[in-house]
CSV table of N, CA and C in Angstrom, one decimal:
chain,number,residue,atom,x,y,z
J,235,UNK,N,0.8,-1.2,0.0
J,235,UNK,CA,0.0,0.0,0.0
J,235,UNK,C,0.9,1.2,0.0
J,236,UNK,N,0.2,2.3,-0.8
J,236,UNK,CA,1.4,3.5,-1.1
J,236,UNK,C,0.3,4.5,0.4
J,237,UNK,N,-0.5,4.2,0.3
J,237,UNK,CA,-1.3,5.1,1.2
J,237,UNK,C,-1.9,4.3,2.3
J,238,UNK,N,-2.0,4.6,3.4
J,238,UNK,CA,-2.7,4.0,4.9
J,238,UNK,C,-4.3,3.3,4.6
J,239,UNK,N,-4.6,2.4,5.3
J,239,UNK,CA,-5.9,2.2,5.5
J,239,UNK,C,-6.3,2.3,7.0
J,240,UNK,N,-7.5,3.3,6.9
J,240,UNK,CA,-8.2,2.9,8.7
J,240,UNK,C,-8.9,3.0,8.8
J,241,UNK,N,-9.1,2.3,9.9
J,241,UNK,CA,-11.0,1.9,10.7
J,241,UNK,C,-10.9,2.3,11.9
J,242,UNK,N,-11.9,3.2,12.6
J,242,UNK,CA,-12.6,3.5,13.2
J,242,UNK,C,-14.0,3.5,14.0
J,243,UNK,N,-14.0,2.8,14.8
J,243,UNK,CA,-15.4,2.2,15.6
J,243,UNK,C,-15.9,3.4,16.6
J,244,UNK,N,-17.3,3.2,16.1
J,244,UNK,CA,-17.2,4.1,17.2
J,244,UNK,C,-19.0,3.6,18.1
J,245,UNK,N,-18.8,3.7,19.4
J,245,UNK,CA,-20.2,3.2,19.6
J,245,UNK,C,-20.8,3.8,21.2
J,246,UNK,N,-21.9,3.8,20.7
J,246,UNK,CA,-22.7,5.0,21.6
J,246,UNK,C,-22.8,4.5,23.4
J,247,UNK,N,-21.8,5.7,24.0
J,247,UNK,CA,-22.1,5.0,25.4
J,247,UNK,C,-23.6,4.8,25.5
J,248,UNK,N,-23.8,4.0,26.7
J,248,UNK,CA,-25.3,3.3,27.3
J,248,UNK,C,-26.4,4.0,26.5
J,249,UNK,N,-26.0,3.6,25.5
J,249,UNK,CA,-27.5,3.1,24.0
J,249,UNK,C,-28.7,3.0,24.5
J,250,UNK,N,-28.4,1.8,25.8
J,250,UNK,CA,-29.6,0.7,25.9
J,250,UNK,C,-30.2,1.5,26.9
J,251,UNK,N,-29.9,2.7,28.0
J,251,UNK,CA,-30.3,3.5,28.7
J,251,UNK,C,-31.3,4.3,28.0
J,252,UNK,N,-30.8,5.2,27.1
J,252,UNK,CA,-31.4,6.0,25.8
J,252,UNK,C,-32.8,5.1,25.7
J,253,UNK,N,-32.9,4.1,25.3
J,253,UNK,CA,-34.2,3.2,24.5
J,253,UNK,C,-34.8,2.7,25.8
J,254,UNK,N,-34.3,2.3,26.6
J,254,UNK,CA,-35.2,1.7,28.1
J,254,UNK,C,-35.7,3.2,28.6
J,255,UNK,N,-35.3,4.1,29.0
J,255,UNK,CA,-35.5,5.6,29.1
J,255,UNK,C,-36.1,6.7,28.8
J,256,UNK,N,-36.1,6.5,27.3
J,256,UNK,CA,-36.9,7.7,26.3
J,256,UNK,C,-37.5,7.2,25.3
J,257,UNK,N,-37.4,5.4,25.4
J,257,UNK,CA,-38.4,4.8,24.3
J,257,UNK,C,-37.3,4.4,22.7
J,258,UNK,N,-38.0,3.7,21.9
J,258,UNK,CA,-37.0,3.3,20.8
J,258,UNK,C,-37.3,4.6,19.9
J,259,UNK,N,-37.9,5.2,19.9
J,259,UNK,CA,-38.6,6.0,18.7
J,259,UNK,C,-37.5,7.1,19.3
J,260,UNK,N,-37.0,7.4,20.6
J,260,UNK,CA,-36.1,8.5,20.8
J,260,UNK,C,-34.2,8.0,20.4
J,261,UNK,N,-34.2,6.7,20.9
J,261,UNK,CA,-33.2,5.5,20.5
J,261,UNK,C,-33.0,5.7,18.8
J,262,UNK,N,-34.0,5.5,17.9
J,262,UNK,CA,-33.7,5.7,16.3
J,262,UNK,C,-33.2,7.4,16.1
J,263,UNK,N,-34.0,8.5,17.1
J,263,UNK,CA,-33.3,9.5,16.8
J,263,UNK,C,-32.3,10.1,16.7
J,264,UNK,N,-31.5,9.4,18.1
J,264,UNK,CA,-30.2,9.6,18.3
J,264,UNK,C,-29.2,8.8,17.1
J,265,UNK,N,-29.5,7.5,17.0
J,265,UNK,CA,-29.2,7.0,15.8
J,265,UNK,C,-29.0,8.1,14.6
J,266,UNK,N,-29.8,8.4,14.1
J,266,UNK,CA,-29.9,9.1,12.9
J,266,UNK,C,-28.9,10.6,13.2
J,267,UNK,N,-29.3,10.8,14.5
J,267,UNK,CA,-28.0,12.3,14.8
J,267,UNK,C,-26.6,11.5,14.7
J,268,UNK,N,-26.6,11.0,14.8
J,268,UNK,CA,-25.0,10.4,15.6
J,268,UNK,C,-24.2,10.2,14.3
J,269,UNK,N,-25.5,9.0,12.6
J,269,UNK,CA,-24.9,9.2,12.1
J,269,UNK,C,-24.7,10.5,11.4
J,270,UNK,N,-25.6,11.3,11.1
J,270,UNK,CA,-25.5,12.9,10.9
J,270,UNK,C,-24.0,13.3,11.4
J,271,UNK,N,-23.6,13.5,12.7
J,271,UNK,CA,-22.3,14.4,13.3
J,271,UNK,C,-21.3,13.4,12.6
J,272,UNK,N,-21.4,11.4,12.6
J,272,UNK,CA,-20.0,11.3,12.1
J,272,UNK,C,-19.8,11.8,10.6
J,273,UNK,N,-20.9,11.7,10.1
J,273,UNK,CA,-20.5,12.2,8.7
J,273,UNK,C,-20.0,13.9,8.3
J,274,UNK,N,-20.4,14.9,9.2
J,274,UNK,CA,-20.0,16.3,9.4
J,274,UNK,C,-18.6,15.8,9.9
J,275,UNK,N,-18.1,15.0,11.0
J,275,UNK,CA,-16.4,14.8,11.2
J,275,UNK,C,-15.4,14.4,10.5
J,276,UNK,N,-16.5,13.7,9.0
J,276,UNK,CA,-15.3,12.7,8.3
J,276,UNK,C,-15.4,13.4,7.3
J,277,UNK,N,-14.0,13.1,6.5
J,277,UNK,CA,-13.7,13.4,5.1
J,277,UNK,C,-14.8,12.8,4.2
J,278,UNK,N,-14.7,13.8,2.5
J,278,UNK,CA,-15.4,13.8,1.9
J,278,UNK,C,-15.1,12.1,1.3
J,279,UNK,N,-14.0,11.9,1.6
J,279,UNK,CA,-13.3,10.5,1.1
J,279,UNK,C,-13.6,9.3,2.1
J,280,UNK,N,-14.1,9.5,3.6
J,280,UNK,CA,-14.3,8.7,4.3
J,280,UNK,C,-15.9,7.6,4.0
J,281,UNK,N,-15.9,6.4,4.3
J,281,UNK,CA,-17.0,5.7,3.8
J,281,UNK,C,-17.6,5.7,5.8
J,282,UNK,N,-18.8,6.2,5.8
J,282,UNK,CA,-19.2,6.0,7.2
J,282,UNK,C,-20.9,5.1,7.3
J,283,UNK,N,-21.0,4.1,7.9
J,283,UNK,CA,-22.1,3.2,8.3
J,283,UNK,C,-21.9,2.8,9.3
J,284,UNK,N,-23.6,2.2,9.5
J,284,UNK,CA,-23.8,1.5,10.7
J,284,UNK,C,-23.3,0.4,11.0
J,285,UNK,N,-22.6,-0.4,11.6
J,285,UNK,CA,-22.1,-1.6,11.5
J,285,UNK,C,-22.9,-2.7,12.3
J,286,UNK,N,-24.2,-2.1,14.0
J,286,UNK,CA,-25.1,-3.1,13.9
J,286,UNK,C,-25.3,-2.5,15.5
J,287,UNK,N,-26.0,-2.2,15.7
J,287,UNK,CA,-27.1,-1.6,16.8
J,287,UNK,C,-26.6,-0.6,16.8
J,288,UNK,N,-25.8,0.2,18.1
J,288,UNK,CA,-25.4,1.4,18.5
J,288,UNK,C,-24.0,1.3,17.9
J,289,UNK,N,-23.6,1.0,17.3
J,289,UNK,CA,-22.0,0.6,16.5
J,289,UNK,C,-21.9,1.3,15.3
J,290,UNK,N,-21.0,2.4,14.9
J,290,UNK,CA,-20.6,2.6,13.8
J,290,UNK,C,-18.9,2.6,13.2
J,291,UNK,N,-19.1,2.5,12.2
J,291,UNK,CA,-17.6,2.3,11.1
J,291,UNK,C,-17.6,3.5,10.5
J,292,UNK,N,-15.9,3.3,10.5
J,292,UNK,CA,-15.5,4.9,9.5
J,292,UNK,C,-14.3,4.2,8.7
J,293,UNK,N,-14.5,3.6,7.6
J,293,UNK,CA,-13.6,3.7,6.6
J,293,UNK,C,-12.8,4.6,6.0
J,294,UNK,N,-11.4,5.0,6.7
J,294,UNK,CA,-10.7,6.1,6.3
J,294,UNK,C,-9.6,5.6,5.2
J,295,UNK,N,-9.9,5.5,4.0
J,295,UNK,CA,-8.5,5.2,2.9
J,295,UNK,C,-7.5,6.3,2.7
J,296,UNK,N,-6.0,6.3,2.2
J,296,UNK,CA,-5.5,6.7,2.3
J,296,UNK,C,-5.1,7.9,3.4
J,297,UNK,N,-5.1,7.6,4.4
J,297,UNK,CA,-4.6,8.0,5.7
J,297,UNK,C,-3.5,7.8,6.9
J,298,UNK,N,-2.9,8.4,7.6
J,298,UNK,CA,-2.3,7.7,8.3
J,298,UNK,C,-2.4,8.1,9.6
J,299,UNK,N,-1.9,7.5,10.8
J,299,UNK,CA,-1.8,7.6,12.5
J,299,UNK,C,-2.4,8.8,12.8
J,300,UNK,N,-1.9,10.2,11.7
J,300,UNK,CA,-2.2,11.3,12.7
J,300,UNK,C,-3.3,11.6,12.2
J,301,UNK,N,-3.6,11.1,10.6
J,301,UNK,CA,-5.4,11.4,10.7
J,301,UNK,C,-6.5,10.6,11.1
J,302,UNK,N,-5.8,9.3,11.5
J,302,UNK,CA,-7.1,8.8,12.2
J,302,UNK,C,-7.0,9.4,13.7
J,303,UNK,N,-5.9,10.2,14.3
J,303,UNK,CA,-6.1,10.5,15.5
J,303,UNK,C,-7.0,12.0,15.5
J,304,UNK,N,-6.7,12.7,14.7
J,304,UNK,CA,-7.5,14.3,14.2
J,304,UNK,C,-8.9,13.4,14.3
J,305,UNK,N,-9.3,12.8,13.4
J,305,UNK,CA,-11.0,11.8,13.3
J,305,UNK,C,-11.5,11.7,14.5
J,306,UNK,N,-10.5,10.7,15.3
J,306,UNK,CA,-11.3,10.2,16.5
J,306,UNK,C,-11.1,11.1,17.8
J,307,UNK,N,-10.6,11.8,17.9
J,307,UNK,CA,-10.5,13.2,18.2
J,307,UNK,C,-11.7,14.5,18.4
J,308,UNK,N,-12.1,14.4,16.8
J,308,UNK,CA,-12.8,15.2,16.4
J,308,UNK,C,-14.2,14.6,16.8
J,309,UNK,N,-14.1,13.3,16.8
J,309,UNK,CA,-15.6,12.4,16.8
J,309,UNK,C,-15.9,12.8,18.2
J,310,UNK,N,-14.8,12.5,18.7
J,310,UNK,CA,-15.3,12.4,20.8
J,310,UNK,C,-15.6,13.4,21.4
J,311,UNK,N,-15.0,14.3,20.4
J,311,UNK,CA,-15.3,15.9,21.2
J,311,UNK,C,-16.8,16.4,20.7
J,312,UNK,N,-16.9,16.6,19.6
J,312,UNK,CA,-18.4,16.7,18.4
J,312,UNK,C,-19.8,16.0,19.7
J,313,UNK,N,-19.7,14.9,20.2
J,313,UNK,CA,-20.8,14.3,20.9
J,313,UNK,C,-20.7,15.0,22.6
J,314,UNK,N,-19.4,15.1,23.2
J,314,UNK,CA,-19.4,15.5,24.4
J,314,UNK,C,-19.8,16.8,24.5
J,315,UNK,N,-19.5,18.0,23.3
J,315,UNK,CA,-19.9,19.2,23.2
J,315,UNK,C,-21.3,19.5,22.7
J,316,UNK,N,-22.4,18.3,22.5
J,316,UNK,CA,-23.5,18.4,21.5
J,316,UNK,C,-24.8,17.8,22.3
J,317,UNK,N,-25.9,18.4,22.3
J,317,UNK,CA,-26.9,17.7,23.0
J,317,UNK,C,-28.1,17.8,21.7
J,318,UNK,N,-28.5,15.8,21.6
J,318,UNK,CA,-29.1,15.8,20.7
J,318,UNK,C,-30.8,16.4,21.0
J,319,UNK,N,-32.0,16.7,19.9
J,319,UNK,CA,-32.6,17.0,19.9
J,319,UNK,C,-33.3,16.1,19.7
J,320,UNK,N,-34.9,15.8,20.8
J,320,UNK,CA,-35.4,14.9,19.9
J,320,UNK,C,-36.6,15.2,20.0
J,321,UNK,N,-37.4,14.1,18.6
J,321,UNK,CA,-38.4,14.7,18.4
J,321,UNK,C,-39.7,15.0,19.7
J,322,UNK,N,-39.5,14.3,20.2
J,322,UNK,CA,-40.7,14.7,21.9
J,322,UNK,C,-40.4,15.7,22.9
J,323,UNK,N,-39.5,16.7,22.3
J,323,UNK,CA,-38.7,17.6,22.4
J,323,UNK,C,-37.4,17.9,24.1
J,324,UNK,N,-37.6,16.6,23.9
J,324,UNK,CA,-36.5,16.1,25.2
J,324,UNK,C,-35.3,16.2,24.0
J,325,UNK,N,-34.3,16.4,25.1
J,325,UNK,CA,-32.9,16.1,24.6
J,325,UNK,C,-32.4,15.4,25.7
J,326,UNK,N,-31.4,14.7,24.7
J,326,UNK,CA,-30.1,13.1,25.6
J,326,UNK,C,-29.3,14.0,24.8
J,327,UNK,N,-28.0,13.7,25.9
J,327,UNK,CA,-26.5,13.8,26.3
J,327,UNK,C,-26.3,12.2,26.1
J,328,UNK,N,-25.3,12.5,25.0
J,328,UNK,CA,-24.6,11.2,24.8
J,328,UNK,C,-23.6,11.2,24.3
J,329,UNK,N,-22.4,10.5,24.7
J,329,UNK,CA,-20.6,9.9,24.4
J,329,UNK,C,-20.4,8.6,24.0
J,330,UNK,N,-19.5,9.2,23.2
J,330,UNK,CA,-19.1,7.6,22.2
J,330,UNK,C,-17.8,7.3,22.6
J,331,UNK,N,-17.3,6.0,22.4
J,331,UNK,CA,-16.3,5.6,23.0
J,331,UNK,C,-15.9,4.9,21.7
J,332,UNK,N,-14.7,5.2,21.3
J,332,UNK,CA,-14.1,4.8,19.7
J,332,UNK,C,-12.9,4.2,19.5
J,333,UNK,N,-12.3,2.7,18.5
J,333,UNK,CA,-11.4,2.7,18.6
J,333,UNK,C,-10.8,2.5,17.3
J,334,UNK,N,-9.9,2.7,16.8
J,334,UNK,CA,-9.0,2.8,15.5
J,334,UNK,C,-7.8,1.6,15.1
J,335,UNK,N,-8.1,1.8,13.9
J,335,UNK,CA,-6.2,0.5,14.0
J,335,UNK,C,-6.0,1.2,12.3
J,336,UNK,N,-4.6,1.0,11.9
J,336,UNK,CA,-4.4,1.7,10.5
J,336,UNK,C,-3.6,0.9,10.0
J,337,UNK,N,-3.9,0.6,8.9
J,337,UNK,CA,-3.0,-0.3,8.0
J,337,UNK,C,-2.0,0.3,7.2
J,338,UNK,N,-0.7,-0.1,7.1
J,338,UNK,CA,0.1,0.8,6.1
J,338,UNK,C,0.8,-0.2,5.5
J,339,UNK,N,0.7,-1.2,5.2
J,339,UNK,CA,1.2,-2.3,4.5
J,339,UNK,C,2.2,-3.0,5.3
J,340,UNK,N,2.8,-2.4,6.3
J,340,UNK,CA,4.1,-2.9,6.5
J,340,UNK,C,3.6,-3.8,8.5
J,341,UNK,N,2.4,-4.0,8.9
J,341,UNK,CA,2.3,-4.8,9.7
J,341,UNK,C,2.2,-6.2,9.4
J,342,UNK,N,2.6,-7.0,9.5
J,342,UNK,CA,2.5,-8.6,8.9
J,342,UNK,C,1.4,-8.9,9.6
J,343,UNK,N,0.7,-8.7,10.7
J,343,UNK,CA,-0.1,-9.6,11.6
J,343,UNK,C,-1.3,-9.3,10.9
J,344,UNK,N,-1.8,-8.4,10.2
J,344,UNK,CA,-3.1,-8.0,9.9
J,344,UNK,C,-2.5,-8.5,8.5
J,345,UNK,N,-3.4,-9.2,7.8
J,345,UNK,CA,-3.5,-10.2,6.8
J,345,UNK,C,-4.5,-9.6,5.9
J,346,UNK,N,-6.1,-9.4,6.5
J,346,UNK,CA,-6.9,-9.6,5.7
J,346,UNK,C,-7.6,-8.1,6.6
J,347,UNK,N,-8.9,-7.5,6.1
J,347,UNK,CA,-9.8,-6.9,6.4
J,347,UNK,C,-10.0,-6.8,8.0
J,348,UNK,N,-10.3,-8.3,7.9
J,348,UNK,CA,-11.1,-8.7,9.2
J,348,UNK,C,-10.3,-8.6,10.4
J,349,UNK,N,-8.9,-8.6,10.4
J,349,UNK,CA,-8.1,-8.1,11.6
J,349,UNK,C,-7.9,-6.9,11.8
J,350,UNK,N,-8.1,-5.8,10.8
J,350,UNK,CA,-8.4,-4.5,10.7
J,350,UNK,C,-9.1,-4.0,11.5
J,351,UNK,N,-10.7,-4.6,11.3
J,351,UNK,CA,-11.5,-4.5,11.9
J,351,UNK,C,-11.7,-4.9,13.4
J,352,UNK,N,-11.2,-6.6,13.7
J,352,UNK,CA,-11.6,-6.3,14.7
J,352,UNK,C,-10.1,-5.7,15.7
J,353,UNK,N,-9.4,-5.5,15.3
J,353,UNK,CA,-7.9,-4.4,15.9
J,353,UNK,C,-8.8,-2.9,16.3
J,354,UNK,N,-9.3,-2.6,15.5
J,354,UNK,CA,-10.0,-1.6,16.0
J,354,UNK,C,-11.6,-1.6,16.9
J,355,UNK,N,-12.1,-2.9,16.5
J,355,UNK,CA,-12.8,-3.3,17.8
J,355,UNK,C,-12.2,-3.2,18.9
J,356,UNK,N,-11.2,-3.9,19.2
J,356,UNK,CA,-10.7,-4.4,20.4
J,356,UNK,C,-10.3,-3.0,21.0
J,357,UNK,N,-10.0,-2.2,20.4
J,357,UNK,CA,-9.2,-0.4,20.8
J,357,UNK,C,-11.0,0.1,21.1
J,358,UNK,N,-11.6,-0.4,20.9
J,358,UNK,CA,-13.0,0.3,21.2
J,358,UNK,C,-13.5,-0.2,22.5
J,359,UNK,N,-13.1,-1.6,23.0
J,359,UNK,CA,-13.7,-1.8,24.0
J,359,UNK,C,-12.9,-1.6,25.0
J,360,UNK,N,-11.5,-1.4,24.7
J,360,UNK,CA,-10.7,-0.7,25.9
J,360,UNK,C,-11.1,0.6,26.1
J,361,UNK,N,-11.5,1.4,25.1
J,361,UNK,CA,-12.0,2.8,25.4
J,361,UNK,C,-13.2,2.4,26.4
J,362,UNK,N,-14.1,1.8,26.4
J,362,UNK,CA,-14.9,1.2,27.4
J,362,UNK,C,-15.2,1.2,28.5
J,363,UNK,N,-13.6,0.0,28.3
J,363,UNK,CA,-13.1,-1.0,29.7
J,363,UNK,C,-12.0,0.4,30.1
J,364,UNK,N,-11.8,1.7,30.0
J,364,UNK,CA,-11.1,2.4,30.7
J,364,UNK,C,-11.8,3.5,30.9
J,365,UNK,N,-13.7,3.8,30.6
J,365,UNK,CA,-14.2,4.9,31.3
J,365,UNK,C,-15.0,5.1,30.1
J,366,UNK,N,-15.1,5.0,28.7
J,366,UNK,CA,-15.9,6.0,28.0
J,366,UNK,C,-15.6,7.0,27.5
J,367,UNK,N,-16.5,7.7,26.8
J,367,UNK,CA,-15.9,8.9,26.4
J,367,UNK,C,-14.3,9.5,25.9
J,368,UNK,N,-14.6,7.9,25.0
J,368,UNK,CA,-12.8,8.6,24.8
J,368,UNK,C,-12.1,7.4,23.5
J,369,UNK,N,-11.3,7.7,23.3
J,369,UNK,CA,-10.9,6.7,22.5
J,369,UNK,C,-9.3,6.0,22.3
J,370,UNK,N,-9.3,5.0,22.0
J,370,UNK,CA,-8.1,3.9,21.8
J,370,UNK,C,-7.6,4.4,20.0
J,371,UNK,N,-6.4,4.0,20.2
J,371,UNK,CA,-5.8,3.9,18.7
J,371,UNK,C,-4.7,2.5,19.3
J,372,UNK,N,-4.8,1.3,18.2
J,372,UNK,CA,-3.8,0.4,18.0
J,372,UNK,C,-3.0,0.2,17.3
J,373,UNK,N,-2.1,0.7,18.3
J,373,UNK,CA,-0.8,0.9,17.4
J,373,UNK,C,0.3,0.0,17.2
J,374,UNK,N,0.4,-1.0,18.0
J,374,UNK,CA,1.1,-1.9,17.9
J,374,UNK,C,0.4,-3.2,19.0
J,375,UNK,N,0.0,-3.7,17.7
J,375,UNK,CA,-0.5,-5.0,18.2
J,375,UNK,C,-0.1,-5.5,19.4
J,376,UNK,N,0.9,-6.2,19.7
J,376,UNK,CA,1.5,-6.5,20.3
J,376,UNK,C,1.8,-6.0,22.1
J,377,UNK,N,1.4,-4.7,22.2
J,377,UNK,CA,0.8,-4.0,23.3
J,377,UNK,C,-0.5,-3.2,23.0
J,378,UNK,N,-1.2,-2.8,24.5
J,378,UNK,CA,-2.4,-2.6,24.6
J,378,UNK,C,-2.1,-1.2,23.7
J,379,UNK,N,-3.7,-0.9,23.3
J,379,UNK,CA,-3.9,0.4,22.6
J,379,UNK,C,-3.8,1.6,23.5
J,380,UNK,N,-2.9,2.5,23.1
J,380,UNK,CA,-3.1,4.0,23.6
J,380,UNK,C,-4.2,4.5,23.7
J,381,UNK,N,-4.6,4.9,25.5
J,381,UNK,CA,-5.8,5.7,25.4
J,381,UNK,C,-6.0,7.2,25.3
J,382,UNK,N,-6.8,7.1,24.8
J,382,UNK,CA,-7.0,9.4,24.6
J,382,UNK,C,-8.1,9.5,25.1
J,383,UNK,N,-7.7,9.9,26.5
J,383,UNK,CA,-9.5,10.6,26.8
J,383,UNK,C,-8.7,12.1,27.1
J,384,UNK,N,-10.0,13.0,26.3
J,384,UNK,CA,-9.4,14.6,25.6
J,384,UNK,C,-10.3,15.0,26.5
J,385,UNK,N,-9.5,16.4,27.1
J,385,UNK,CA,-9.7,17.0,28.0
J,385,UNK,C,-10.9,18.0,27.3
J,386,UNK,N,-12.1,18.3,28.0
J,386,UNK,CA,-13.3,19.3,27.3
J,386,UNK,C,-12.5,21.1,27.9
């Protein structure tokens, strides 16, 4: 690869609070914001979807370390500084907790797509497993992912 590949997870702290709380009809709204803001964070070049409940993907091609850190950066901050709107005219406060891995051709261990992916799962659920609102980058397999929780 002459250019980086990355992925970026990103997934909605306590989702299931939101929908047990404000109902699923307030649950789909946030949905539909959340993906709204990641698509205002990402490049015109980024591919962004749902990947499967409160879970989303950010396909960043041709990128490297410091733009997937600018992204997920930009992602964490975007939700912590934003109170969504919904239609029953309540608003939820909600933080995403995200994690990244980037391919540059020269790691041997990531083979195929799917270690990609879940390299950057795994950097997602340490963001998690270390508080939320914040995000992991995997940067070397081989040790745990760097955490970034960014100061508001």
């Amino acid at each position: 690869l002459k250019q980086g590949l990355g992925v970026i997870m990103v997934d909605i702290d306590f989702f299931k609070k939101i929908n047990d709380t404000l109902g699923h009809d307030a649950g789909d709204d946030v949905l539909r914001q959340v993906a709204s803001t990641l698509l205002e964070c990402s490049r015109d070049s980024d591919i962004v979807s749902r990947y499967g409940g409160e879970e989303f993907t950010i396909i960043l091609p041709g990128t490297n370390e410091e733009g997937i850190d600018i992204t997920c950066n930009r992602i964490v901050n975007a939700f912590r500084n934003t109170a969504i709107k919904l239609k029953n005219s309540k608003i939820a406060h909600v933080t995403v907790s995200a994690g990244a891995c980037i391919y540059d051709g020269s790691d041997k261990k990531i083979k195929d797509w799917y270690e990609l992916v879940r390299q950057a799962d795994q950097a997602t659920y340490q963001s998690k497993n270390n508080g939320r609102d914040q995000y992991c980058i995997a940067n070397d397999l081989s040790s745990p992912a760097e955490s970034k929780k960014i100061a508001s």
